[in-house]
Coordinates of C-alpha atoms in Angstrom, one line a residue:
V104 CA -1.1 -4.3 -22.2
V105 CA 1.9 -5.8 -20.4
A106 CA 4.2 -3.3 -22.2
C107 CA 2.2 -0.4 -20.5
L108 CA 3.8 -1.5 -17.1
S109 CA 6.9 0.3 -18.4
S110 CA 5.1 3.5 -19.0
S111 CA 6.6 6.7 -17.6
S112 CA 3.1 7.7 -16.3
S113 CA 2.3 6.4 -12.9
L114 CA -1.5 6.6 -13.6
V115 CA -1.1 4.6 -16.8
V116 CA 0.8 1.9 -14.9
S117 CA -1.9 1.9 -12.2
S118 CA -4.6 1.3 -14.7
T119 CA -2.5 -1.4 -16.4
C120 CA -2.2 -3.3 -13.1
S121 CA -6.0 -3.3 -12.6
C122 CA -6.5 -4.4 -16.2
I123 CA -4.0 -7.2 -16.0
A124 CA -5.7 -8.5 -12.8
T125 CA -9.1 -8.6 -14.5
M126 CA -7.7 -10.3 -17.6
A127 CA -5.8 -12.9 -15.5
I128 CA -8.9 -13.8 -13.5
Q129 CA -10.9 -14.2 -16.8
L130 CA -8.2 -16.4 -18.4
G131 CA -7.6 -18.6 -15.3
A132 CA -4.8 -21.1 -15.6
A133 CA -4.3 -20.1 -19.3
A134 CA -2.9 -16.9 -18.0
L135 CA 0.1 -18.7 -16.3
P136 CA 2.8 -17.8 -18.8
N137 CA 2.0 -14.1 -18.5
I138 CA 1.4 -14.2 -14.8
N139 CA 5.0 -15.4 -14.4
K140 CA 6.1 -12.2 -16.0
V141 CA 3.6 -9.6 -14.8
V142 CA 3.2 -10.4 -11.1
P143 CA 7.0 -10.1 -10.3
R144 CA 7.0 -6.9 -12.4
M145 CA 4.1 -5.4 -10.4
L146 CA 5.9 -6.3 -7.2
D147 CA 9.1 -4.8 -8.5
L148 CA 7.2 -1.5 -9.1
V149 CA 6.2 -1.4 -5.5
Q150 CA 9.7 -2.3 -4.1
E151 CA 11.4 0.2 -6.4
R152 CA 9.3 3.1 -5.2
V153 CA 9.2 2.3 -1.4
K154 CA 13.0 1.8 -1.3
S155 CA 13.9 5.0 -3.3
V156 CA 12.0 7.6 -1.3
A157 CA 11.0 8.3 2.3
A158 CA 7.5 9.6 1.4
L159 CA 5.7 8.6 -1.8
E160 CA 4.2 11.2 -4.1
E161 CA 0.4 10.9 -4.5
E162 CA 0.6 9.3 -8.0
E163 CA 3.4 6.9 -6.9
A164 CA 1.3 5.9 -3.9
I165 CA -1.7 5.2 -6.1
L166 CA 0.5 3.1 -8.4
C167 CA 1.7 1.0 -5.4
Q168 CA -1.9 0.7 -4.1
S169 CA -3.1 -0.5 -7.5
A170 CA -0.2 -3.0 -7.8
V171 CA -0.9 -4.4 -4.3
L172 CA -4.6 -4.8 -4.8
S173 CA -4.1 -6.3 -8.3
V174 CA -1.7 -9.0 -7.0
E175 CA -4.0 -9.7 -4.1
K176 CA -6.9 -10.1 -6.5
I177 CA -5.0 -12.5 -8.7
M178 CA -3.9 -14.5 -5.7
S179 CA -7.5 -14.7 -4.4
H180 CA -8.7 -16.2 -7.7
L181 CA -5.6 -18.3 -8.7
P182 CA -3.9 -19.2 -5.4
H183 CA -2.6 -22.5 -6.8
L184 CA -0.5 -20.5 -9.3
M185 CA 0.9 -17.9 -7.0
S186 CA 3.1 -19.7 -4.4
P187 CA 6.3 -18.7 -6.2
F188 CA 5.5 -15.0 -5.6
V189 CA 4.4 -15.1 -1.9
D190 CA 7.9 -14.3 -0.5
K191 CA 8.2 -11.2 -2.6
F192 CA 4.6 -10.1 -1.9
L193 CA 5.2 -10.5 1.8
S194 CA 8.4 -8.4 1.6
C195 CA 6.3 -5.6 0.0
L196 CA 3.4 -5.9 2.5
L197 CA 5.7 -5.8 5.5
H198 CA 7.8 -2.9 4.2
P199 CA 7.7 0.1 6.7
S200 CA 6.1 2.3 4.0
L201 CA 3.1 -0.1 3.8
V202 CA 2.6 -0.8 7.5
D203 CA 3.0 2.6 9.1
P204 CA -0.4 4.1 9.9
Q205 CA 1.0 7.5 9.3
A206 CA 1.8 6.6 5.7
H207 CA -0.4 7.2 2.7
S208 CA -3.8 6.1 4.0
A209 CA -5.2 4.3 0.9
L210 CA -1.9 2.4 0.3
F211 CA -1.8 1.5 4.0
L212 CA -5.4 0.1 3.8
A213 CA -4.7 -1.8 0.6
A214 CA -1.7 -3.5 2.2
K215 CA -3.6 -4.2 5.3
Q216 CA -6.4 -5.8 3.3
A217 CA -3.8 -8.0 1.4
R218 CA -2.2 -9.1 4.7
Q219 CA -5.6 -10.1 6.0
R220 CA -6.4 -12.0 2.9
L221 CA -3.2 -14.0 2.5
P222 CA -3.9 -16.3 5.4
E223 CA -7.3 -17.1 3.9
I224 CA -6.1 -17.9 0.4
I225 CA -2.6 -19.4 0.7
A226 CA -2.3 -22.8 2.3
S227 CA -0.8 -22.9 5.8
R228 CA 1.9 -25.4 4.7
I229 CA 3.1 -22.8 2.2
L230 CA 2.5 -19.5 4.2
I231 CA 3.9 -20.5 7.6
P232 CA 7.4 -21.2 6.3
K233 CA 7.4 -18.0 4.4
L234 CA 6.3 -16.0 7.4
C235 CA 9.1 -17.6 9.4
K236 CA 11.5 -16.6 6.7
Q237 CA 10.4 -13.0 7.0
R238 CA 11.1 -13.2 10.7
E239 CA 14.7 -14.0 9.9
E240 CA 15.0 -10.3 8.9
L241 CA 14.1 -9.3 12.5
A242 CA 17.0 -6.9 13.0
E243 CA 16.0 -4.9 9.9
M244 CA 12.2 -4.8 10.6
S245 CA 10.4 -1.8 12.0
R246 CA 8.0 -2.2 15.0
H247 CA 5.0 -1.7 12.7
S248 CA 6.4 -4.5 10.4
L249 CA 6.7 -6.8 13.3
H250 CA 3.2 -6.0 14.5
A251 CA 1.9 -6.8 11.0
L252 CA 3.9 -10.0 10.8
F253 CA 2.6 -11.2 14.2
A254 CA -1.0 -10.3 13.2
M255 CA -0.8 -12.4 10.1
L256 CA 0.5 -15.4 11.9
E257 CA -2.1 -15.0 14.6
Q258 CA -4.9 -14.9 12.0
L259 CA -3.5 -17.9 10.3
C260 CA -3.3 -19.9 13.5
K261 CA -6.9 -19.3 14.3
S262 CA -7.9 -21.1 11.1
L263 CA -5.7 -24.1 11.5
S264 CA -7.2 -27.6 11.7
Q265 CA -6.0 -29.9 14.4
Q266 CA -3.9 -31.7 11.9
D267 CA -2.3 -28.5 10.7
V268 CA -1.6 -27.4 14.2
A269 CA 0.2 -30.7 14.9
A270 CA 2.2 -30.3 11.7
S271 CA 3.1 -26.6 12.2
F272 CA 3.5 -26.3 16.0
P273 CA 7.3 -26.8 16.1
R274 CA 7.9 -24.2 13.4
I275 CA 5.4 -21.7 15.0
F276 CA 6.9 -22.2 18.5
K277 CA 10.4 -21.5 17.1
F278 CA 9.1 -18.4 15.3
F279 CA 8.0 -16.8 18.6
L280 CA 10.9 -18.1 20.6
D281 CA 13.4 -16.6 18.1
S282 CA 11.4 -13.4 18.0
L283 CA 12.2 -12.9 21.7
D284 CA 15.8 -12.2 20.5
L285 CA 14.5 -8.6 19.7
R286 CA 15.4 -7.5 23.3
F287 CA 19.0 -8.8 22.9
L288 CA 19.3 -7.2 19.5
A289 CA 18.1 -3.9 20.9
L290 CA 20.6 -4.0 23.8
A291 CA 23.3 -4.7 21.3
G292 CA 22.2 -1.8 19.2
K293 CA 21.6 -4.0 16.2
T294 CA 18.0 -2.9 15.6
S295 CA 16.2 0.4 15.2
I296 CA 13.7 -0.7 17.7
A297 CA 14.6 0.3 21.3
G298 CA 13.3 1.2 24.7
E299 CA 9.5 1.2 25.1
E300 CA 9.1 0.1 21.5
V301 CA 10.7 -3.3 22.4
V302 CA 8.2 -3.7 25.3
E303 CA 5.3 -2.8 22.9
V304 CA 6.4 -5.3 20.3
E305 CA 6.9 -8.0 22.9
G306 CA 3.4 -7.3 24.2
A307 CA 1.9 -7.6 20.8
M308 CA 3.7 -11.0 20.3
L309 CA 2.7 -12.4 23.7
V310 CA -1.0 -11.4 23.7

C-alpha cells in the first residue's frame, strides 16, 4: 500500500492516503515504524504541490485534501506518536494555498478542520512552542496565514488550565509582542502585507 504513494495518478495517491490512515488507526502503536515513513511522505506530497503551482488542478487539490485529512485522522487517534510531525503539518496548514478562502473550497475546509482539531489533540506544552516557531516566519507569511495562526493560538488558550496558563504565559506574551513587528516589517518593505492589511492583521491579533 505504501508504494502507491509514489503512483503517477493523483486519485490513486488520494485513495492510498485514506487507506493508510484507516490501517494506522486499526494497528495503533504497532503502526509506528510505518507511520514514521508515511506521514512525512504525505506531508511532502502537499508541500510539493502547493509550492510548485499558484493554483492547484482539481485532482491535485483532492490529493492534498486527502493527505491533510488522513494526517489529521492519524493524529486524532494516535497523538502520542505524532509530535515529531507537528512542525511540518503546521507548515502545510498555514501555507497560503490552504488558508486563502478563495482557494479550492474542499481543500480550504479540510485544512481549516485540521487547524481547529490540532489544539484539541496535541498537548499545549508541545503545540505552543511549535506555533511560536511558525511565527518566526512572520515576514514570509500572508495575512490569511497570520489570521489562521492567531486563531489556532486563541483556541488553544481558551482550553488551557490555570497551571498551563502559568507555564505558558511568558511564551504566549512574547508571541504577540513579537507579532507587532509586522508594522515595522511592512514599513521596511520586508513583507508582502502592507497598508490596510497590516491594520486588519493587527486587529485580528488584538481582539
